[in-house]
mmCIF file of C-alpha atoms and ligand atoms in Angstrom:
data_model
loop_
_atom_site.group_PDB
_atom_site.id
_atom_site.type_symbol
_atom_site.label_atom_id
_atom_site.label_comp_id
_atom_site.label_asym_id
_atom_site.label_seq_id
_atom_site.Cartn_x
_atom_site.Cartn_y
_atom_site.Cartn_z
ATOM 1 C CA MET A 260 119.294 87.355 112.992
ATOM 2 C CA THR A 261 118.661 86.254 109.406
ATOM 3 C CA ALA A 262 115.402 87.051 107.607
ATOM 4 C CA SER A 263 114.253 87.676 103.909
ATOM 5 C CA LEU A 264 112.809 90.328 102.269
ATOM 6 C CA TYR A 265 109.909 90.413 100.415
ATOM 7 C CA LEU A 266 108.473 94.036 98.729
ATOM 8 C CA HIS A 267 105.545 94.843 97.140
ATOM 9 C CA ILE A 268 104.982 97.206 94.386
ATOM 10 C CA PRO A 269 101.082 97.852 94.396
ATOM 11 C CA PHE A 270 100.937 99.131 90.969
ATOM 12 C CA CYS A 271 99.721 97.646 87.330
ATOM 13 C CA ALA A 272 98.918 99.438 84.025
ATOM 14 C CA SER A 273 95.537 97.962 84.199
ATOM 15 C CA LEU A 274 93.560 95.691 86.872
ATOM 16 C CA CYS A 275 93.038 91.978 85.788
ATOM 17 C CA ASP A 276 89.204 90.784 87.109
ATOM 18 C CA TYR A 277 90.358 87.415 88.829
ATOM 19 C CA CYS A 278 93.601 89.148 90.664
ATOM 20 C CA ASP A 279 93.547 88.972 94.542
ATOM 21 C CA PHE A 280 96.899 90.937 94.782
ATOM 22 C CA TYR A 281 96.765 94.348 96.235
ATOM 23 C CA SER A 282 97.299 96.732 93.214
ATOM 24 C CA VAL A 283 96.269 99.966 91.923
ATOM 25 C CA GLU A 284 96.267 101.417 88.213
ATOM 26 C CA VAL A 285 100.007 103.340 88.074
ATOM 27 C CA PRO A 286 99.455 106.802 89.012
ATOM 28 C CA LYS A 287 101.140 109.593 87.288
ATOM 29 C CA THR A 288 102.514 110.759 90.777
ATOM 30 C CA ASP A 289 103.146 109.338 94.067
ATOM 31 C CA VAL A 290 105.344 106.450 92.841
ATOM 32 C CA GLN A 291 108.924 107.851 93.981
ATOM 33 C CA PHE A 292 107.013 108.580 97.178
ATOM 34 C CA TYR A 293 106.125 105.295 97.963
ATOM 35 C CA LEU A 294 109.536 104.150 96.834
ATOM 36 C CA GLU A 295 110.940 106.441 99.334
ATOM 37 C CA MET A 296 108.773 105.180 102.263
ATOM 38 C CA LEU A 297 109.059 101.653 101.324
ATOM 39 C CA CYS A 298 112.812 102.371 101.806
ATOM 40 C CA THR A 299 112.117 103.701 105.260
ATOM 41 C CA ASP A 300 110.392 101.056 106.187
ATOM 42 C CA ILE A 301 112.874 98.546 105.074
ATOM 43 C CA GLU A 302 115.668 100.555 107.135
ATOM 44 C CA GLN A 303 113.330 100.759 110.056
ATOM 45 C CA GLN A 304 112.489 96.753 110.019
ATOM 46 C CA ILE A 305 115.946 95.767 109.687
ATOM 47 C CA GLN A 306 116.935 97.872 112.300
ATOM 48 C CA GLN A 307 114.028 96.919 114.849
ATOM 49 C CA TYR A 308 114.493 93.069 114.236
ATOM 50 C CA ASN A 309 118.109 93.395 114.573
ATOM 51 C CA ILE A 310 118.674 91.775 111.027
ATOM 52 C CA ASN A 311 122.234 90.912 109.780
ATOM 53 C CA GLU A 312 121.564 88.501 106.817
ATOM 54 C CA ILE A 313 119.346 88.629 104.022
ATOM 55 C CA PRO A 314 119.443 85.117 101.933
ATOM 56 C CA SER A 315 116.576 86.244 99.491
ATOM 57 C CA LEU A 316 114.958 89.624 98.549
ATOM 58 C CA TYR A 317 111.567 88.838 96.583
ATOM 59 C CA ILE A 318 110.096 92.352 94.624
ATOM 60 C CA GLY A 319 106.578 91.136 94.082
ATOM 61 C CA GLY A 320 103.028 93.013 93.205
ATOM 62 C CA GLY A 321 101.370 94.223 91.546
ATOM 63 C CA THR A 322 103.943 94.727 88.464
ATOM 64 C CA PRO A 323 107.334 96.197 88.922
ATOM 65 C CA SER A 324 108.141 96.447 85.882
ATOM 66 C CA VAL A 325 106.159 99.235 85.427
ATOM 67 C CA LEU A 326 108.403 101.213 87.574
ATOM 68 C CA GLY A 327 110.897 101.418 84.514
ATOM 69 C CA ALA A 328 114.659 101.277 84.310
ATOM 70 C CA ARG A 329 115.666 104.436 86.244
ATOM 71 C CA ARG A 330 113.181 103.537 89.256
ATOM 72 C CA ILE A 331 114.411 100.109 89.466
ATOM 73 C CA GLU A 332 117.996 101.209 89.490
ATOM 74 C CA TRP A 333 116.986 103.884 92.330
ATOM 75 C CA LEU A 334 115.402 101.321 94.353
ATOM 76 C CA PHE A 335 118.581 98.798 93.996
ATOM 77 C CA LYS A 336 120.810 101.419 94.799
ATOM 78 C CA ARG A 337 119.024 102.511 98.074
ATOM 79 C CA ILE A 338 118.376 98.740 99.414
ATOM 80 C CA HIS A 339 121.982 97.839 98.882
ATOM 81 C CA GLY A 340 122.952 101.156 101.016
ATOM 82 C CA ILE A 341 120.525 100.076 103.556
ATOM 83 C CA PHE A 342 122.116 96.414 103.715
ATOM 84 C CA PRO A 343 125.333 96.193 101.808
ATOM 85 C CA GLY A 344 125.863 92.557 102.782
ATOM 86 C CA TYR A 345 125.754 89.943 100.297
ATOM 87 C CA ILE A 346 122.063 88.726 99.068
ATOM 88 C CA PRO A 347 122.482 85.544 97.238
ATOM 89 C CA GLU A 348 119.079 85.264 95.508
ATOM 90 C CA ILE A 349 116.801 88.313 94.272
ATOM 91 C CA THR A 350 114.101 87.953 92.417
ATOM 92 C CA VAL A 351 112.212 91.018 90.485
ATOM 93 C CA GLU A 352 108.253 90.129 89.048
ATOM 94 C CA ALA A 353 107.675 91.727 85.680
ATOM 95 C CA ASN A 354 104.717 91.422 82.869
ATOM 96 C CA PRO A 355 105.537 91.260 79.118
ATOM 97 C CA GLU A 356 103.999 94.688 78.188
ATOM 98 C CA SER A 357 106.278 96.782 80.739
ATOM 99 C CA VAL A 358 109.527 94.884 80.375
ATOM 100 C CA ASN A 359 112.214 96.054 77.993
ATOM 101 C CA GLU A 360 116.016 96.095 77.650
ATOM 102 C CA ASP A 361 116.704 99.005 80.104
ATOM 103 C CA PHE A 362 114.516 97.308 82.745
ATOM 104 C CA LEU A 363 116.502 93.842 82.624
ATOM 105 C CA ASP A 364 119.700 95.491 82.348
ATOM 106 C CA ALA A 365 118.966 97.820 85.394
ATOM 107 C CA CYS A 366 117.951 94.352 87.080
ATOM 108 C CA LEU A 367 120.933 92.743 86.600
ATOM 109 C CA SER A 368 123.235 95.492 87.576
ATOM 110 C CA GLY A 369 121.281 95.788 90.546
ATOM 111 C CA GLY A 370 122.122 92.057 91.638
ATOM 112 C CA ALA A 371 118.614 90.421 90.356
ATOM 113 C CA THR A 372 119.351 86.844 89.833
ATOM 114 C CA ARG A 373 115.947 86.019 88.571
ATOM 115 C CA LEU A 374 113.209 87.286 87.338
ATOM 116 C CA SER A 375 109.401 86.118 86.898
ATOM 117 C CA ILE A 376 107.628 86.727 84.203
ATOM 118 C CA GLY A 377 103.560 86.232 84.176
ATOM 119 C CA ILE A 378 102.236 85.380 81.231
ATOM 120 C CA GLN A 379 99.062 82.504 82.395
ATOM 121 C CA THR A 380 98.753 81.966 78.400
ATOM 122 C CA PHE A 381 99.478 82.790 74.917
ATOM 123 C CA TYR A 382 95.916 81.638 73.883
ATOM 124 C CA GLU A 383 94.135 85.249 72.847
ATOM 125 C CA LYS A 384 90.600 83.994 73.623
ATOM 126 C CA SER A 385 91.959 83.211 77.097
ATOM 127 C CA ARG A 386 93.388 86.386 77.253
ATOM 128 C CA GLN A 387 90.492 88.358 76.075
ATOM 129 C CA ALA A 388 88.411 86.291 78.836
ATOM 130 C CA LEU A 389 90.797 87.205 81.674
ATOM 131 C CA ASN A 390 90.864 90.972 80.194
ATOM 132 C CA ARG A 391 94.957 90.294 80.117
ATOM 133 C CA ALA A 392 96.531 92.781 77.811
ATOM 134 C CA GLY A 393 99.493 91.561 75.242
ATOM 135 C CA ASP A 394 99.455 89.682 71.738
ATOM 136 C CA PRO A 395 100.847 86.340 71.876
ATOM 137 C CA HIS A 396 103.841 87.504 69.554
ATOM 138 C CA ALA A 397 105.008 90.338 71.532
ATOM 139 C CA ILE A 398 105.042 88.062 74.601
ATOM 140 C CA MET A 399 107.110 85.381 72.940
ATOM 141 C CA GLU A 400 109.306 88.146 71.546
ATOM 142 C CA LYS A 401 109.687 89.470 75.376
ATOM 143 C CA LEU A 402 110.166 85.712 76.402
ATOM 144 C CA GLU A 403 113.217 85.923 73.995
ATOM 145 C CA LEU A 404 114.452 89.033 74.933
ATOM 146 C CA ILE A 405 114.399 87.770 79.089
ATOM 147 C CA THR A 406 115.981 84.344 77.780
ATOM 148 C CA ARG A 407 119.022 86.619 76.615
ATOM 149 C CA PHE A 408 119.468 88.483 79.963
ATOM 150 C CA PHE A 409 118.735 85.835 82.190
ATOM 151 C CA PRO A 410 119.422 82.529 80.218
ATOM 152 C CA GLU A 411 117.925 79.608 82.585
ATOM 153 C CA SER A 412 117.365 81.929 85.511
ATOM 154 C CA PHE A 413 113.810 83.487 85.127
ATOM 155 C CA SER A 414 110.354 81.846 86.127
ATOM 156 C CA VAL A 415 107.329 81.749 83.768
ATOM 157 C CA ASP A 416 103.777 81.723 85.185
ATOM 158 C CA LEU A 417 101.208 79.930 83.197
ATOM 159 C CA MET A 418 97.599 79.114 84.273
ATOM 160 C CA THR A 419 95.302 76.399 83.974
ATOM 161 C CA GLY A 420 91.344 75.926 84.198
ATOM 162 C CA LEU A 421 90.858 79.127 82.000
ATOM 163 C CA PRO A 422 88.122 79.782 80.123
ATOM 164 C CA PHE A 423 88.101 77.975 76.635
ATOM 165 C CA GLN A 424 91.087 76.451 77.497
ATOM 166 C CA THR A 425 91.973 72.762 75.854
ATOM 167 C CA GLU A 426 94.789 70.574 76.148
ATOM 168 C CA ALA A 427 95.738 71.529 73.034
ATOM 169 C CA GLN A 428 96.141 75.146 74.043
ATOM 170 C CA LEU A 429 97.738 74.501 77.086
ATOM 171 C CA ARG A 430 100.707 71.893 75.319
ATOM 172 C CA GLU A 431 100.948 74.861 73.130
ATOM 173 C CA ASP A 432 101.663 77.510 75.946
ATOM 174 C CA ILE A 433 104.078 74.769 77.658
ATOM 175 C CA ASN A 434 105.846 73.768 74.474
ATOM 176 C CA ARG A 435 106.395 77.538 73.833
ATOM 177 C CA VAL A 436 107.416 78.792 77.196
ATOM 178 C CA CYS A 437 110.014 75.627 77.073
ATOM 179 C CA SER A 438 111.548 76.694 74.196
ATOM 180 C CA CYS A 439 112.898 79.255 76.053
ATOM 181 C CA SER A 440 114.281 77.053 78.631
ATOM 182 C CA PRO A 441 113.057 78.974 81.970
ATOM 183 C CA GLY A 442 114.894 77.239 85.030
ATOM 184 C CA HIS A 443 111.265 77.910 86.719
ATOM 185 C CA ILE A 444 107.771 77.516 85.744
ATOM 186 C CA SER A 445 104.609 78.166 88.117
ATOM 187 C CA LEU A 446 101.449 76.652 87.178
ATOM 188 C CA TYR A 447 98.467 77.918 89.024
ATOM 189 C CA SER A 448 94.681 76.614 88.496
ATOM 190 C CA LEU A 449 92.759 79.469 88.473
ATOM 191 C CA THR A 450 90.207 80.068 91.169
ATOM 192 C CA VAL A 451 87.663 82.805 91.273
ATOM 193 C CA GLU A 452 84.689 83.898 92.692
ATOM 194 C CA PRO A 453 81.506 83.582 90.940
ATOM 195 C CA SER A 454 80.744 87.178 91.018
ATOM 196 C CA VAL A 455 83.705 87.403 88.681
ATOM 197 C CA PRO A 456 82.306 87.966 85.007
ATOM 198 C CA PHE A 457 84.101 85.172 83.169
ATOM 199 C CA PHE A 458 82.944 82.668 85.902
ATOM 200 C CA HIS A 459 80.102 80.974 83.700
ATOM 201 C CA LEU A 460 82.905 80.384 80.867
ATOM 202 C CA LEU A 461 85.511 78.317 83.069
ATOM 203 C CA PRO A 462 85.743 74.786 82.606
ATOM 204 C CA LEU A 463 83.884 72.449 85.028
ATOM 205 C CA PRO A 464 85.778 71.198 87.880
ATOM 206 C CA ASP A 465 86.596 67.916 87.105
ATOM 207 C CA GLN A 466 87.862 69.094 83.692
ATOM 208 C CA ALA A 467 89.693 71.718 85.594
ATOM 209 C CA ASP A 468 91.435 69.267 87.516
ATOM 210 C CA ALA A 469 92.385 67.010 84.401
ATOM 211 C CA LEU A 470 93.551 70.062 82.662
ATOM 212 C CA TYR A 471 96.037 70.791 85.841
ATOM 213 C CA CYS A 472 97.497 67.213 85.760
ATOM 214 C CA PHE A 473 97.765 67.066 82.142
ATOM 215 C CA GLY A 474 100.305 70.540 82.331
ATOM 216 C CA ARG A 475 102.271 69.018 85.472
ATOM 217 C CA ASP A 476 102.881 65.617 83.355
ATOM 218 C CA LEU A 477 103.884 67.685 80.407
ATOM 219 C CA LEU A 478 106.205 69.745 82.651
ATOM 220 C CA GLU A 479 107.968 66.784 83.952
ATOM 221 C CA GLN A 480 108.657 65.440 80.442
ATOM 222 C CA TYR A 481 110.359 68.598 79.897
ATOM 223 C CA SER A 482 112.793 67.691 83.054
ATOM 224 C CA TYR A 483 110.416 70.354 85.154
ATOM 225 C CA MET A 484 110.222 68.494 88.406
ATOM 226 C CA GLN A 485 107.183 69.650 90.755
ATOM 227 C CA TYR A 486 108.553 70.628 94.113
ATOM 228 C CA GLU A 487 105.516 72.400 95.566
ATOM 229 C CA VAL A 488 101.918 72.307 94.939
ATOM 230 C CA SER A 489 102.131 75.020 92.006
ATOM 231 C CA ASN A 490 105.761 75.254 91.189
ATOM 232 C CA PHE A 491 108.310 73.163 88.846
ATOM 233 C CA ALA A 492 112.271 73.526 88.578
ATOM 234 C CA ARG A 493 115.125 72.280 86.790
ATOM 235 C CA PRO A 494 117.742 71.064 89.061
ATOM 236 C CA GLY A 495 119.100 73.895 91.112
ATOM 237 C CA LYS A 496 116.438 76.450 90.232
ATOM 238 C CA ARG A 497 114.122 76.191 92.674
ATOM 239 C CA CYS A 498 112.724 79.551 94.346
ATOM 240 C CA GLN A 499 114.696 79.694 97.630
ATOM 241 C CA HIS A 500 112.814 83.083 98.874
ATOM 242 C CA ASN A 501 109.493 80.703 98.566
ATOM 243 C CA ILE A 502 110.918 78.074 99.970
ATOM 244 C CA ARG A 503 111.472 79.697 103.198
ATOM 245 C CA TYR A 504 108.050 80.726 103.650
ATOM 246 C CA TRP A 505 107.193 77.038 102.864
ATOM 247 C CA ARG A 506 109.531 76.422 105.851
ATOM 248 C CA MET A 507 108.273 79.057 107.818
ATOM 249 C CA GLN A 508 111.579 80.564 108.157
ATOM 250 C CA SER A 509 111.838 84.703 109.176
ATOM 251 C CA TRP A 510 111.037 86.962 106.460
ATOM 252 C CA LEU A 511 110.334 90.668 106.726
ATOM 253 C CA GLY A 512 107.762 92.401 104.546
ATOM 254 C CA ALA A 513 107.797 95.837 103.250
ATOM 255 C CA GLY A 514 105.142 97.662 101.224
ATOM 256 C CA ALA A 515 101.246 98.145 101.245
ATOM 257 C CA ALA A 516 99.646 94.470 101.969
ATOM 258 C CA ALA A 517 102.956 93.089 102.743
ATOM 259 C CA SER A 518 103.420 91.101 105.542
ATOM 260 C CA GLY A 519 106.687 89.639 107.292
ATOM 261 C CA THR A 520 106.785 87.111 110.332
ATOM 262 C CA ILE A 521 109.952 86.871 112.474
ATOM 263 C CA ILE A 522 110.384 83.879 114.229
ATOM 264 C CA ASP A 523 111.523 83.143 117.570
ATOM 265 C CA GLU A 524 113.332 79.824 117.513
ATOM 266 C CA LYS A 525 113.920 79.547 120.984
ATOM 267 C CA LYS A 526 110.408 80.012 122.289
ATOM 268 C CA GLY A 527 108.751 78.290 119.114
ATOM 269 C CA THR A 528 106.820 81.734 118.812
ATOM 270 C CA GLY A 529 106.160 84.238 116.275
ATOM 271 C CA THR A 530 105.478 87.908 115.634
ATOM 272 C CA ARG A 531 103.471 88.592 111.854
ATOM 273 C CA ARG A 532 103.327 92.565 111.209
ATOM 274 C CA THR A 533 100.811 93.146 108.096
ATOM 275 C CA TYR A 534 100.215 96.251 106.427
ATOM 276 C CA ASN A 535 96.831 97.062 105.125
ATOM 277 C CA PRO A 536 96.084 96.941 101.721
ATOM 278 C CA ASP A 537 95.795 100.921 101.000
ATOM 279 C CA ILE A 538 98.822 103.189 99.905
ATOM 280 C CA GLU A 539 97.499 105.940 101.692
ATOM 281 C CA ASN A 540 97.750 104.130 105.000
ATOM 282 C CA TYR A 541 100.950 102.935 103.846
ATOM 283 C CA PHE A 542 102.110 106.233 103.904
ATOM 284 C CA ARG A 543 101.634 106.239 107.655
ATOM 285 C CA HIS A 544 103.801 103.307 108.254
ATOM 286 C CA ASP A 545 100.353 102.084 110.365
ATOM 287 C CA ALA A 546 101.500 98.332 110.541
ATOM 288 C CA VAL A 547 99.250 95.693 112.538
ATOM 289 C CA GLU A 548 101.500 93.465 114.896
ATOM 290 C CA GLU A 549 100.162 90.328 116.260
ATOM 291 C CA SER A 550 101.976 87.399 118.300
ATOM 292 C CA LEU A 551 101.622 83.916 116.923
ATOM 293 C CA ASP A 552 101.706 81.374 119.762
ATOM 294 C CA GLN A 553 102.899 77.800 119.622
ATOM 295 C CA LEU A 554 100.076 76.429 118.363
ATOM 296 C CA THR A 555 99.457 78.749 115.470
ATOM 297 C CA LEU A 556 102.838 78.633 114.677
ATOM 298 C CA VAL A 557 102.465 74.680 114.723
ATOM 299 C CA GLN A 558 99.638 74.776 112.335
ATOM 300 C CA GLU A 559 101.439 76.935 110.005
ATOM 301 C CA MET A 560 104.231 75.051 109.903
ATOM 302 C CA LEU A 561 102.175 72.027 108.763
ATOM 303 C CA LEU A 562 100.003 73.959 106.429
ATOM 304 C CA MET A 563 103.132 75.683 104.782
ATOM 305 C CA GLY A 564 105.458 72.556 105.025
ATOM 306 C CA PHE A 565 103.036 69.966 103.527
ATOM 307 C CA ARG A 566 102.953 72.176 100.171
ATOM 308 C CA TYR A 567 106.526 71.500 99.494
ATOM 309 C CA ILE A 568 107.675 68.341 98.277
ATOM 310 C CA GLU A 569 110.457 67.773 101.116
ATOM 311 C CA GLY A 570 107.597 68.539 103.778
ATOM 312 C CA PRO A 571 108.219 70.534 106.469
ATOM 313 C CA ASP A 572 111.734 70.878 107.780
ATOM 314 C CA GLU A 573 111.648 68.170 111.028
ATOM 315 C CA GLY A 574 115.013 69.516 112.147
ATOM 316 C CA LEU A 575 113.314 73.211 112.642
ATOM 317 C CA PHE A 576 110.088 71.616 113.959
ATOM 318 C CA LYS A 577 111.345 69.480 116.425
ATOM 319 C CA ASN A 578 113.958 72.405 117.653
ATOM 320 C CA ARG A 579 111.034 74.616 117.870
ATOM 321 C CA PHE A 580 108.312 72.377 119.509
ATOM 322 C CA GLY A 581 110.567 70.009 121.291
ATOM 323 C CA ILE A 582 108.597 67.230 119.531
ATOM 324 C CA ASN A 583 108.977 65.042 116.306
ATOM 325 C CA LEU A 584 106.624 65.252 113.549
ATOM 326 C CA GLU A 585 105.736 61.575 113.666
ATOM 327 C CA SER A 586 105.066 61.870 117.624
ATOM 328 C CA TYR A 587 102.857 64.933 116.683
ATOM 329 C CA ILE A 588 100.443 63.823 114.110
ATOM 330 C CA PRO A 589 101.243 59.876 114.566
ATOM 331 C CA GLU A 590 97.495 58.720 113.026
ATOM 332 C CA THR A 591 97.439 60.798 110.182
ATOM 333 C CA LEU A 592 101.037 60.311 108.460
ATOM 334 C CA ASP A 593 100.185 56.308 109.156
ATOM 335 C CA SER A 594 96.507 56.390 107.671
ATOM 336 C CA TRP A 595 98.099 58.382 104.479
ATOM 337 C CA LYS A 596 101.112 55.916 104.163
ATOM 338 C CA HIS A 597 99.099 53.292 104.043
ATOM 339 C CA LYS A 598 97.179 55.128 101.337
ATOM 340 C CA GLY A 599 100.754 55.119 99.511
ATOM 341 C CA MET A 600 100.411 59.030 99.550
ATOM 342 C CA ILE A 601 103.848 59.706 101.721
ATOM 343 C CA GLN A 602 107.015 59.473 100.262
ATOM 344 C CA PRO A 603 109.399 56.825 101.750
ATOM 345 C CA GLY A 604 112.183 57.751 104.362
ATOM 346 C CA LYS A 605 110.464 61.091 104.668
ATOM 347 C CA ASN A 606 107.222 62.970 105.966
ATOM 348 C CA ALA A 607 106.212 64.627 103.278
ATOM 349 C CA LEU A 608 103.584 63.766 100.438
ATOM 350 C CA THR A 609 103.662 62.206 96.854
ATOM 351 C CA PRO A 610 102.890 64.595 93.916
ATOM 352 C CA GLU A 611 99.918 62.573 93.911
ATOM 353 C CA GLY A 612 99.381 62.976 97.521
ATOM 354 C CA LEU A 613 99.578 67.035 96.684
ATOM 355 C CA LEU A 614 96.503 66.799 94.867
ATOM 356 C CA PHE A 615 94.905 65.880 98.002
ATOM 357 C CA LEU A 616 96.254 68.374 100.391
ATOM 358 C CA ASN A 617 93.494 70.053 101.639
ATOM 359 C CA ARG A 618 92.009 66.739 102.509
ATOM 360 C CA PHE A 619 95.132 65.472 104.511
ATOM 361 C CA LEU A 620 95.815 69.146 106.185
ATOM 362 C CA ILE A 621 91.684 68.785 107.558
ATOM 363 C CA GLN A 622 92.661 65.102 109.122
ATOM 364 C CA THR A 623 95.969 66.588 110.377
ATOM 365 C CA PHE A 624 94.088 69.631 112.484
ATOM 366 C CA GLU A 625 91.061 67.390 113.454
ATOM 367 C CA GLU A 626 94.156 64.978 114.883
ATOM 368 C CA ILE A 627 95.853 67.863 117.132
ATOM 369 C CA GLU A 628 92.172 69.154 117.856
ATOM 370 C CA ASN A 629 91.363 65.959 119.217
ATOM 371 C CA ARG A 630 94.218 65.805 121.054
ATOM 372 C CA SER A 631 93.993 68.999 122.937
HETATM 373 S S1 SF4 B 840 98.780 92.432 85.948
HETATM 374 FE FE1 SF4 B 840 99.410 90.712 87.352
HETATM 375 S S2 SF4 B 840 99.356 92.097 89.920
HETATM 376 FE FE2 SF4 B 840 98.262 93.363 88.060
HETATM 377 S S3 SF4 B 840 96.094 93.141 88.232
HETATM 378 FE FE3 SF4 B 840 96.984 92.055 86.769
HETATM 379 S S4 SF4 B 840 97.316 89.475 87.523
HETATM 380 FE FE4 SF4 B 840 96.890 91.064 89.307
#
């Protein structure tokens, strides 16, 4: 059986107000114990689901770079010991503050093929509002360092809709990042709850949308083509791991708050295994397992698939559910074709259509519900 592997490293140097990912401030002890429990978990899941092929591994968080060189080296050794087969794509997430030469060297020696670095913005006023550490000059130096170790094989996270952000600031962020030629850039629109302290400083929704479109168009001028709602890549640099999520292909998730889904291709159903966002709980490997019936899997496949610029995998859809996509949601596809928001020759939204993804999905689910 083939499945990708996601590992969650729930440690950060400090916690950001707006973040939804499960993480704790890096503790003085227990990090090594956590990694050992993580590896036991990986080993058990690989055996339980009979995994003999891992097309991609993603070490995310949290901030995996707070592990430092020695621990990431240890982790890679253990992973390759548990699964000696070739893993074509291995991504490690990092933050500029904790990444250094030794860490990058250890990632390369461990087989990492991509590095994903969270910058969000260089603009100090916005960074302060978000409570993000790091000064722009030091961040730029780290970016140049990463360029030496992973030339064109790294991804940078940027954000739009930030407090105090203007088009000029966003242009400056994109220009700086593009001067290092990453292969991949993620551009996220910030969304936070009203309870977040800087909520009143955010641009109005229309201004935030305009900023996002400005950033998207500028990235395309630099030849980063949008291939998902928030992701842009140069040719051959799309993230294969994330594509497997958007296509709903099996993956294992290990670590506190991690979740994995194994699909039974013949039955068109799945099993989801989720860990609580709680390290102590994870030490007991207490996971919740749920079954995904056909309808749930169909809905998830559409929900995820239409985020991707190629749309849901139509061959997989037909094999799993015995019906073509056009026959499953004909009315929605037709009406969006008339609006010019479906790409010619495939069942996928245009970049303009992606801006209205939620509306498209609501209509899709209404069509499914009205039929059943
Ligand atoms: S460093 Fe990243 S993962 Fe950690 S709290 Fe901040 S945004 Fe979240």
